Coordinates of C-alpha atoms and ligand atoms in Angstrom, one line a residue:
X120 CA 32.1 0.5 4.7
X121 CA 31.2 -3.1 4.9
X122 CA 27.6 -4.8 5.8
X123 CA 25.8 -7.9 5.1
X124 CA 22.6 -6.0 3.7
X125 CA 21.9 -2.9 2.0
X126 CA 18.5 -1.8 2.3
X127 CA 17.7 0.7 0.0
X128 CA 14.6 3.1 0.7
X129 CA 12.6 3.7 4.6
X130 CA 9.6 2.7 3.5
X131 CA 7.4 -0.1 5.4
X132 CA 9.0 -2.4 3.0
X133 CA 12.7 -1.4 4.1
X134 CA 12.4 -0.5 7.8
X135 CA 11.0 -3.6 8.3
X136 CA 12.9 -6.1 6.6
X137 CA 16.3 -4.3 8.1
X138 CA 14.4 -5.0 12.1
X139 CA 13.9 -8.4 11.0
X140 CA 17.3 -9.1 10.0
X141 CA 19.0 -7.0 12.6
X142 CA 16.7 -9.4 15.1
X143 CA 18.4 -12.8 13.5
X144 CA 21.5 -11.0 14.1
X145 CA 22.3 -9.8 10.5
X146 CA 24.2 -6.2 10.0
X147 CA 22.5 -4.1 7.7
X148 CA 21.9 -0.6 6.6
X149 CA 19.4 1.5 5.7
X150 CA 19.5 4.6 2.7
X151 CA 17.2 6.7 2.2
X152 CA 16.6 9.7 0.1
X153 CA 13.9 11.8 2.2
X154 CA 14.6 13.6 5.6
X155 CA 13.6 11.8 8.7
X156 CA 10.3 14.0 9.2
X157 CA 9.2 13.4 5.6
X158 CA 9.5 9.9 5.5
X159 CA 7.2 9.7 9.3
X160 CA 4.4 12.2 8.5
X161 CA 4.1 11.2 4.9
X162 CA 0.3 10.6 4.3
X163 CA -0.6 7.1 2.3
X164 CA -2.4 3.7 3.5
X165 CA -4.4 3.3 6.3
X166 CA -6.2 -0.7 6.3
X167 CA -3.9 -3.6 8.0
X168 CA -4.7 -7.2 6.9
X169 CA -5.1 -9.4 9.8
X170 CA -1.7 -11.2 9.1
X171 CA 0.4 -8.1 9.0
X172 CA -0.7 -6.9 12.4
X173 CA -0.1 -10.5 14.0
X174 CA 3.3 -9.9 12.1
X175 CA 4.0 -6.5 13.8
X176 CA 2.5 -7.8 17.1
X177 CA 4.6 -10.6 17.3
X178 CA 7.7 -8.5 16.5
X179 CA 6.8 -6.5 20.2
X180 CA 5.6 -3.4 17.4
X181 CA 2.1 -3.6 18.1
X182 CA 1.7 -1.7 21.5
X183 CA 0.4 1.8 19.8
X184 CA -1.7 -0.1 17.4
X185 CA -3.0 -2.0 19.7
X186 CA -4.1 1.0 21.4
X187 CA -4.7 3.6 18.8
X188 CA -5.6 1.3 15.5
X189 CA -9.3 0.5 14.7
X190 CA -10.6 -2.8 14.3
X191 CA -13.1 -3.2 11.4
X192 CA -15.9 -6.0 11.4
X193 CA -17.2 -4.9 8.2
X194 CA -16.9 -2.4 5.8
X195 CA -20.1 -0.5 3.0
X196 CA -20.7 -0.9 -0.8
X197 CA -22.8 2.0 -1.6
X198 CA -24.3 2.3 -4.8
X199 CA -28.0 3.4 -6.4
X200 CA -27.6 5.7 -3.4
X201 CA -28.0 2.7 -1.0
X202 CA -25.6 0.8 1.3
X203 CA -25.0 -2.4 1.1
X204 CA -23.1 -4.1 4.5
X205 CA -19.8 -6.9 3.4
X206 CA -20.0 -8.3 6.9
X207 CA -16.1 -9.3 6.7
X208 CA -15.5 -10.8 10.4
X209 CA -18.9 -12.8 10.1
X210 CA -18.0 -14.5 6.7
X211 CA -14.1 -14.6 7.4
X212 CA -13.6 -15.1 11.3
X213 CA -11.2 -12.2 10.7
X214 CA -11.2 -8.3 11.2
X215 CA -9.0 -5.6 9.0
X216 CA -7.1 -2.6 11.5
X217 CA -7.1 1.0 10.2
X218 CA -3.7 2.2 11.3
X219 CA -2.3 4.7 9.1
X220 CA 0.9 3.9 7.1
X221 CA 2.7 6.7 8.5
X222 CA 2.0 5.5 11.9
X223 CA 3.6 1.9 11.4
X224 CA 6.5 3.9 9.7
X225 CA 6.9 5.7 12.8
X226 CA 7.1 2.6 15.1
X227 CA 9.7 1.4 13.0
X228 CA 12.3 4.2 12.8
X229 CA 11.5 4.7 16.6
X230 CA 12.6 0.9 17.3
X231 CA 15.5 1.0 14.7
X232 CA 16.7 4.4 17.2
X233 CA 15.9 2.6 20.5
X234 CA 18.0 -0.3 19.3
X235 CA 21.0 1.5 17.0
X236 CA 19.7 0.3 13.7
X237 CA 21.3 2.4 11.3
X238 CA 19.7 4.7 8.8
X239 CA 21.1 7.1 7.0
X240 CA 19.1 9.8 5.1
X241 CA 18.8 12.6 3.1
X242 CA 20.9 10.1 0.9
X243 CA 21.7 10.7 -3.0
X244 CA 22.9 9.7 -6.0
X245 CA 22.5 6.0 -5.1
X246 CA 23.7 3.7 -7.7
X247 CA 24.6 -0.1 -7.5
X248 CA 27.3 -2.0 -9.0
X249 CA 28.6 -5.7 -9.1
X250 CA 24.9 -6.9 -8.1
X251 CA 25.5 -9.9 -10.3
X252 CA 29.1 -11.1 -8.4
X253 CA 29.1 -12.3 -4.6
X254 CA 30.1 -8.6 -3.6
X255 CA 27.8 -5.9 -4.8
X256 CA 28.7 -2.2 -4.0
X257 CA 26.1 0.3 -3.6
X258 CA 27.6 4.1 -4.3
X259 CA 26.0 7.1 -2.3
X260 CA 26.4 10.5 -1.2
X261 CA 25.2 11.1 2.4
X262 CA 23.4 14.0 4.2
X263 CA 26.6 16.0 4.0
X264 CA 26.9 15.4 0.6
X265 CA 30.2 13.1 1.4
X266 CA 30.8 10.3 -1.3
X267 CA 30.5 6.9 0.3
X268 CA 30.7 2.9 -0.9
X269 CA 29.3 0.2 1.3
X270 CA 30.5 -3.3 0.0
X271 CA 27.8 -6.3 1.0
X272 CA 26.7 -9.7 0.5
X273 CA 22.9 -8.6 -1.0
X274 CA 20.8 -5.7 -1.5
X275 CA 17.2 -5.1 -0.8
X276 CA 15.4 -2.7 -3.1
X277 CA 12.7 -1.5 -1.2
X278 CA 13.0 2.4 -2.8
X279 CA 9.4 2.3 -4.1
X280 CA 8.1 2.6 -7.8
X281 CA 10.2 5.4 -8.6
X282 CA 13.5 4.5 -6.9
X283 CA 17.0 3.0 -8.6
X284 CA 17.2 -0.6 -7.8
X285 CA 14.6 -1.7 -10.6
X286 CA 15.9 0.2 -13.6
X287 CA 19.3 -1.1 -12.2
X288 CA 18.2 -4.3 -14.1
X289 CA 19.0 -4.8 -17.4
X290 CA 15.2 -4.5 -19.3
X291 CA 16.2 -8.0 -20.9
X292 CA 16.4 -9.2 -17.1
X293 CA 12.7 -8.3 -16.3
X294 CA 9.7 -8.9 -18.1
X295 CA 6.9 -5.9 -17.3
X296 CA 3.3 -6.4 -16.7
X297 CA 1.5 -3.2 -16.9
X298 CA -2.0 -1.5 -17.1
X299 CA -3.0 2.6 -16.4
X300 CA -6.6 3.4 -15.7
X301 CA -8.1 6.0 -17.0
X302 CA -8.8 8.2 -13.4
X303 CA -7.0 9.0 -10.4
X304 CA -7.7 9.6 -6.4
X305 CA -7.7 13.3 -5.1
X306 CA -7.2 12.1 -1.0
X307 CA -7.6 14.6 1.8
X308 CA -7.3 14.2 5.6
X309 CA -9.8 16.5 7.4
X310 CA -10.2 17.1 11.0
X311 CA -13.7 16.4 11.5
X312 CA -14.9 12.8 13.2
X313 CA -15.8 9.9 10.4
X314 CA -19.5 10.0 9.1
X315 CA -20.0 6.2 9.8
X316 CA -18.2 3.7 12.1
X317 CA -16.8 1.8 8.8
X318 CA -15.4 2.2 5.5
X319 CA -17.6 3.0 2.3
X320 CA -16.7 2.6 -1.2
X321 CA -19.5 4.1 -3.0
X322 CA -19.7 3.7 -6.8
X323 CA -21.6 6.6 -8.1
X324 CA -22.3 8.1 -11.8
X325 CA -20.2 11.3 -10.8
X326 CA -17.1 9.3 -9.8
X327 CA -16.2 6.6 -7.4
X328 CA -15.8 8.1 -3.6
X329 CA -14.4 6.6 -0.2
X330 CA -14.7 7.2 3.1
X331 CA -12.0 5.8 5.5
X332 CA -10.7 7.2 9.1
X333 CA -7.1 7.6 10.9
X334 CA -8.8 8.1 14.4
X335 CA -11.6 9.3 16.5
X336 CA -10.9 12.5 15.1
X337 CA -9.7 12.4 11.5
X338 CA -11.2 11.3 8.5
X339 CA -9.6 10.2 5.2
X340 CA -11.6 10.5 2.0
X341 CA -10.6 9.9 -1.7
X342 CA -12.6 10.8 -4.8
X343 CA -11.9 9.5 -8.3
X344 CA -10.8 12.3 -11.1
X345 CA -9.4 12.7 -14.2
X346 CA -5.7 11.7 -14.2
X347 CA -5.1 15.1 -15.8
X348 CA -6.7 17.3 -13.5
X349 CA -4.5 19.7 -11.0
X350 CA -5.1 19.7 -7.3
X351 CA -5.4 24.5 -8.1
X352 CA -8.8 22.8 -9.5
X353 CA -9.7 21.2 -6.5
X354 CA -10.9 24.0 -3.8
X355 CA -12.1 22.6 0.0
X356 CA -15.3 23.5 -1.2
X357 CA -15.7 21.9 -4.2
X358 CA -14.1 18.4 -2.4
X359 CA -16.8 18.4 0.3
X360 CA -19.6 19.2 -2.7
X361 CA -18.8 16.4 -4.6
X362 CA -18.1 13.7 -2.0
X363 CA -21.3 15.0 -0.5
X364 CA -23.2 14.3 -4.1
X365 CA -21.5 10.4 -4.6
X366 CA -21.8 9.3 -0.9
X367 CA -25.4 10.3 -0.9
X368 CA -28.1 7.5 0.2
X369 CA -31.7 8.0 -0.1
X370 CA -34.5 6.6 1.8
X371 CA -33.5 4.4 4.5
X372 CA -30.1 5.1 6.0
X373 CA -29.7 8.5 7.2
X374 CA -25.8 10.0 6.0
X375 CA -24.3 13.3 6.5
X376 CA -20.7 13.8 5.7
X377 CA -19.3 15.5 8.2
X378 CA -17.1 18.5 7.4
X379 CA -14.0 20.0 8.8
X380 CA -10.6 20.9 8.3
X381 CA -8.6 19.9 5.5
X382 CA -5.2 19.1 6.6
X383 CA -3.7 17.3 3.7
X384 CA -4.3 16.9 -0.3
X385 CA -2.9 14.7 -2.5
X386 CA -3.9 13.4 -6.1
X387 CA -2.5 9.9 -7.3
X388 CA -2.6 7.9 -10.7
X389 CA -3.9 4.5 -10.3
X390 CA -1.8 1.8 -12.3
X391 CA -1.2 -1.8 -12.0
X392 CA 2.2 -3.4 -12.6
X393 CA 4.9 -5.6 -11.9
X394 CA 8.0 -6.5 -12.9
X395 CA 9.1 -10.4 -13.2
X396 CA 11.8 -11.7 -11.4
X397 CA 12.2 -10.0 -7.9
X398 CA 15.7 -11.5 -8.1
X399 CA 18.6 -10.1 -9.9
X400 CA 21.8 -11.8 -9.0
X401 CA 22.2 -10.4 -5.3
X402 CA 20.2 -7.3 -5.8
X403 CA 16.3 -8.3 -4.6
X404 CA 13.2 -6.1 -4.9
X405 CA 10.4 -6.1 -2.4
X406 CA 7.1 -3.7 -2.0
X407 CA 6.2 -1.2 -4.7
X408 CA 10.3 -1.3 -6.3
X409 CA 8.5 -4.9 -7.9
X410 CA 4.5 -4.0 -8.0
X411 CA 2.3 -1.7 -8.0
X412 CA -1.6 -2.0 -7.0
X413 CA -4.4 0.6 -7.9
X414 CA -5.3 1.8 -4.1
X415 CA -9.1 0.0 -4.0
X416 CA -8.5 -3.6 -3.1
X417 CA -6.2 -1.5 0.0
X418 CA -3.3 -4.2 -0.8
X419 CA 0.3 -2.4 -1.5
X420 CA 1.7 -1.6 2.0
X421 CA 0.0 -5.7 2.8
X422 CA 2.2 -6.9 -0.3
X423 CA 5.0 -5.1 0.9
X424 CA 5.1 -6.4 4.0
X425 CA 4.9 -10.0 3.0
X426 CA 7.4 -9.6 0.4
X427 CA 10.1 -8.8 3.4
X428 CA 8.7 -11.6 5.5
X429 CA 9.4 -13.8 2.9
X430 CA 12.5 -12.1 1.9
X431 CA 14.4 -11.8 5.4
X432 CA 14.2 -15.8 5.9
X433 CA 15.5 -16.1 2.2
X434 CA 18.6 -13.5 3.3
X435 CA 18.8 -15.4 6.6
X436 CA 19.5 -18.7 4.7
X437 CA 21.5 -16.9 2.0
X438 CA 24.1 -15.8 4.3
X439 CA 24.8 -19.5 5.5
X440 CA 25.2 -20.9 3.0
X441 CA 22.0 -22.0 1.8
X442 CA 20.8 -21.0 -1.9
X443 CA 17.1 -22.3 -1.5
X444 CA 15.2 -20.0 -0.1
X445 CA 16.8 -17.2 -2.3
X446 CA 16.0 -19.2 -5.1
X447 CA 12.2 -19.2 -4.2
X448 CA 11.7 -15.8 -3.4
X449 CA 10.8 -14.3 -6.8
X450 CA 8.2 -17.2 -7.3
X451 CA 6.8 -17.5 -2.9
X452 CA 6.2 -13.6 -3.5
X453 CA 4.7 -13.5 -6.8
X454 CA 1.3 -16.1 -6.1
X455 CA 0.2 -13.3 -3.7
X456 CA 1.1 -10.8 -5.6
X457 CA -0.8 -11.6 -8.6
X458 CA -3.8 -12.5 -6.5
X459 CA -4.0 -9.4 -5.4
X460 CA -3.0 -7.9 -8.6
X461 CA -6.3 -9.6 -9.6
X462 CA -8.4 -8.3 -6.5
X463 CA -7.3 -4.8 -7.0
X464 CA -8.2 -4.8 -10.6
X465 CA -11.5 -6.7 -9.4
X466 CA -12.6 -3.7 -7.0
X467 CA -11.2 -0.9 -9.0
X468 CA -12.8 -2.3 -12.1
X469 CA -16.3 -2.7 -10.3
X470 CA -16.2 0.4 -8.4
X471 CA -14.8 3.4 -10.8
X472 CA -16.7 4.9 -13.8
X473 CA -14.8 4.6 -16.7
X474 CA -15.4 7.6 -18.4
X475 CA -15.0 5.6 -21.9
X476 CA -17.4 2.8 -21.1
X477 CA -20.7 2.2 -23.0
X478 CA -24.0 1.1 -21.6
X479 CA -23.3 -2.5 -21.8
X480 CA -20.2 -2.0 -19.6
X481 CA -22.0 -0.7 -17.2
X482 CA -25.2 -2.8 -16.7
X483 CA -22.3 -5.3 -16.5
X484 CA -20.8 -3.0 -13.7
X485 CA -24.3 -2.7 -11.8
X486 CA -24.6 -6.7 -11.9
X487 CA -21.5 -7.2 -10.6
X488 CA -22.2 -5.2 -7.6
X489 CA -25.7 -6.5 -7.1
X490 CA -24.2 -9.9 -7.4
X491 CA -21.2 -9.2 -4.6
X492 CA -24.0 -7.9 -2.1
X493 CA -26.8 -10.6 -2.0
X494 CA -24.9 -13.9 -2.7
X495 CA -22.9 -15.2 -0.1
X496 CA -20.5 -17.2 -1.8
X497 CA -19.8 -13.8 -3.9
X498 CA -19.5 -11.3 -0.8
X499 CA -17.3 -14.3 1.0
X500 CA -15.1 -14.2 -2.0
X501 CA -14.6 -10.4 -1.6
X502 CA -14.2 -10.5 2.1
X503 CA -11.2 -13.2 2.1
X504 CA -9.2 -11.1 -0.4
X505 CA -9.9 -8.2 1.7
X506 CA -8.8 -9.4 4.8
X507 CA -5.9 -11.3 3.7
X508 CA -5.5 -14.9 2.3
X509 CA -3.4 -17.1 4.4
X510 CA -3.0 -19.5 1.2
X511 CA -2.1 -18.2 -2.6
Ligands
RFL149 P1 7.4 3.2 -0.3 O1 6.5 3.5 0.9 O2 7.2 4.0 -1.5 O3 8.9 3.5 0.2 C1 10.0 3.6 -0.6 C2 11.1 4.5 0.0 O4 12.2 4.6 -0.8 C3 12.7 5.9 -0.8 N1 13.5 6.1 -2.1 C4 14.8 6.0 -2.1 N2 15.7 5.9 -1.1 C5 17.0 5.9 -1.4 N3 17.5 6.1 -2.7 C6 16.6 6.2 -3.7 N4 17.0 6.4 -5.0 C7 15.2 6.2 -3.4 N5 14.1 6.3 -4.2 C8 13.1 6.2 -3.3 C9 11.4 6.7 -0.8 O5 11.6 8.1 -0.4 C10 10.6 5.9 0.2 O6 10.8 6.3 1.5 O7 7.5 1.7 -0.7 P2 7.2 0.3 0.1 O8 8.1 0.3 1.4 O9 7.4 -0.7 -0.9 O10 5.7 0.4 0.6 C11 4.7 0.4 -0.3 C12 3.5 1.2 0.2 O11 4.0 2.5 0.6 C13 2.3 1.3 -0.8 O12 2.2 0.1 -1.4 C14 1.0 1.7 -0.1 O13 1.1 3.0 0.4 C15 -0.1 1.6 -1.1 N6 -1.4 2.0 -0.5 C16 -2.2 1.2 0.3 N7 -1.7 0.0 0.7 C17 -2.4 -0.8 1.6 O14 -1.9 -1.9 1.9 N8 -3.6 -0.4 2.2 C18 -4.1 0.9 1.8 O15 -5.1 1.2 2.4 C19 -3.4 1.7 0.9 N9 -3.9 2.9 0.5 C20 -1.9 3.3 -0.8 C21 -3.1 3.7 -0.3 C22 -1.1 4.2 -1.6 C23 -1.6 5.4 -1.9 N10 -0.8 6.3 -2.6 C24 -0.5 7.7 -2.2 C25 0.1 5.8 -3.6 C26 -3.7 4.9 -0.6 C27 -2.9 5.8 -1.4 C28 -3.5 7.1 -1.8
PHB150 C1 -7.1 4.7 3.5 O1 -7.7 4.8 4.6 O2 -6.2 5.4 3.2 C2 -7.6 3.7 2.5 C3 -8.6 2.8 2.8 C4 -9.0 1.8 1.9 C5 -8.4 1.8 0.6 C6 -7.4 2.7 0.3 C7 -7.0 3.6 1.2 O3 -8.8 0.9 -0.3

């Protein structure tokens, strides 16, 4: 089989960048590993940057979040049991949308259907070949387990952290930035209305603890743990106990956490990474295949998405002719990357409790906060990177 692009992996990072191309007329194809209902009920982000739902909107994607999504004008720092408001519209002019992931996933594969985008999955043993040469081959079994070789101009890894196009790379190729932290988030979804009309990250001696929202109805909530620690040790009960004890306020400011239905449990490690360039010959890597964010500063699906915004002009230009663009990509993406690299280490950094940090650490912790919350200029500087830069 012959196409112009092989996208590899149905993320957000894959689905779109095959719409955009198949929009400037490019033929491409999508693989991916998971069955259709896996990859569209599959639980993960939930905040859009202002520039990534003008993205979607302009695309003609935006009708259901424009009707189901929920516009944020602010979001809650909660700590010594009080909250403290980051008024994000007033010192930005802009607003964040909680939309879920999965949601956004779903629009995609349902335009790729209306329009006869191809993708294939329930894919295996994908492997890549010839990515350095003007004709790289990617190898795959599909859903019937039927051996199969598409032959293309470029490929797009978008397979995620775990997928094949990065270790395709020769190590001496790639130089690797890394850091683990020393927690994780247990998430659940529960069926019970959000506690408050915004988001609250609450820094707490116990543990850090959010509360975000899908809709009306559904509430997501994360709690920090030990990276070790098995979701068996994890009952409801003990999950609404201890997000009940960190999201505590005292005095003024009434909270309850409301309680319901868990429909959905998940525990993740937190890391930072990224591997340097996104280029290899023909073979390029987008979304979470290149970098990986620790979940607080709510930037990986973001980065993602303007990885392949930047990566389907580059392609466009590519398949003319025209070198440039290509030639930019590693370095366009990687500004914005590293800031927020930087911002997600900033948040995670100020809002967990490092279970091997002395005193000093932590007065230096407490400052930080107090700082973020009463001067302008410092909350302003939390807000932008939230929201979304326009400039790197
Ligand atoms: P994905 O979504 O991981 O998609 C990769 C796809 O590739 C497939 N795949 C393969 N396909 C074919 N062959 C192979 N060999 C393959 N190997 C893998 C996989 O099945 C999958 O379908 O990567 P992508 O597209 O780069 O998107 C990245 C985002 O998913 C990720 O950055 C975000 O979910 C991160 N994230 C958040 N980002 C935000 O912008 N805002 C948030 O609020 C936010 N919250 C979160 C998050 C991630 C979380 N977890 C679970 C990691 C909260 C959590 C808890
Ligand atoms: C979510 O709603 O899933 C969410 C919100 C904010 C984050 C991370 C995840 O920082």
């Amino acid at each position: 089989m012959r196409t112009q692009v092989a996208v590899i992996g149905a993320g957000p990072a894959g689905l779109l960048l095959s719409f955009l191309l198949h929009e400037a007329g490019i033929d491409c194809v999508v693989l991916e590993a998971r069955d259709r209902e896996y990859v569209r009920q599959r639980v993960r982000a939930g905040v859009c940057e202002q520039p990534t739902v003008e993205l979607l909107t302009s695309l003609g994607l935006g009708e259901r979040l424009a009707a189901e999504g929920m516009p944020h004008e602010g979001l809650s720092l909660r700590f010594d049991r009080a909250d403290h408001r980051i008024a994000l519209t007033e010192l930005t002019g802009k607003t964040i949308t909680v939309y879920g992931q999965q949601e956004i996933v779903k629009d995609l594969i349902d335009a790729h259907e209306a329009r006869g985008y191809p993708i294939s999955f329930e894919v295996s043993d994908v492997s890549l070949s010839d990515v350095d040469t003007e004709r790289p081959r990617v190898g795959y079994r599909d859903a019937e387990g039927v051996a199969r070789t598409i032959e293309c101009d470029a490929v797009a890894g978008c397979d995620g952290f775990h997928g094949i196009c990065r270790p395709s790379i020769p190590d001496s190729a790639l130089t690797v930035y890394e850091r683990e932290y020393p927690f994780a988030w247990l998430g659940v979804l529960a069926r019970t209305p959000p506690s408050h009309h915004e988001l609250i990250y609450a820094h707490h001696e116990r543990g850090f603890a959010l509360h975000s929202m899908r809709t009306p109805e559904i509430t997501r909530l994360y709690l920090q743990v030990d990276p070790a620690e098995s979701l068996e040790a994890w009952s409801d009960d003990r999950i609404w106990a201890e997000l009940t004890a960190r999201l505590e306020v005292e005095g003024e400011g009434e909270f309850t956490l409301r309680e319901g239905p868990i429909l959905d449990k998940g525990i993740t490690p937190m890391r930072s990474f990224v591997a340097e360039p996104l280029r290899h010959g023909r073979l390029f890597l987008a979304g979470d295949a290149a970098h990986i964010v620790p979940p607080t500063g709510a930037k990986g699906m973001n980065l993602a998405i303007a990885d392949v915004r930047v990566l389907s002009r580059a392609l466009e230009a590519l398949l003319r002719g025209d070198e440039s663009l290509a030639s930019a990509y590693s370095d366009t993406c990687l500004r914005r990357v590293w800031r927020a690299e930087h911002f997600s280490w900033f948040m995670t950094t100020m809002l967990h409790t490092d279970p091997h940090a002395d005193g000093f650490a932590r007065q230096l912790q407490l400052s930080q906060l107090r700082y973020t919350t009463s001067s302008r200029a410092a909350a302003t500087s939390l807000a932008e990177n939230y929201v979304g830069l326009p400039f790197v």
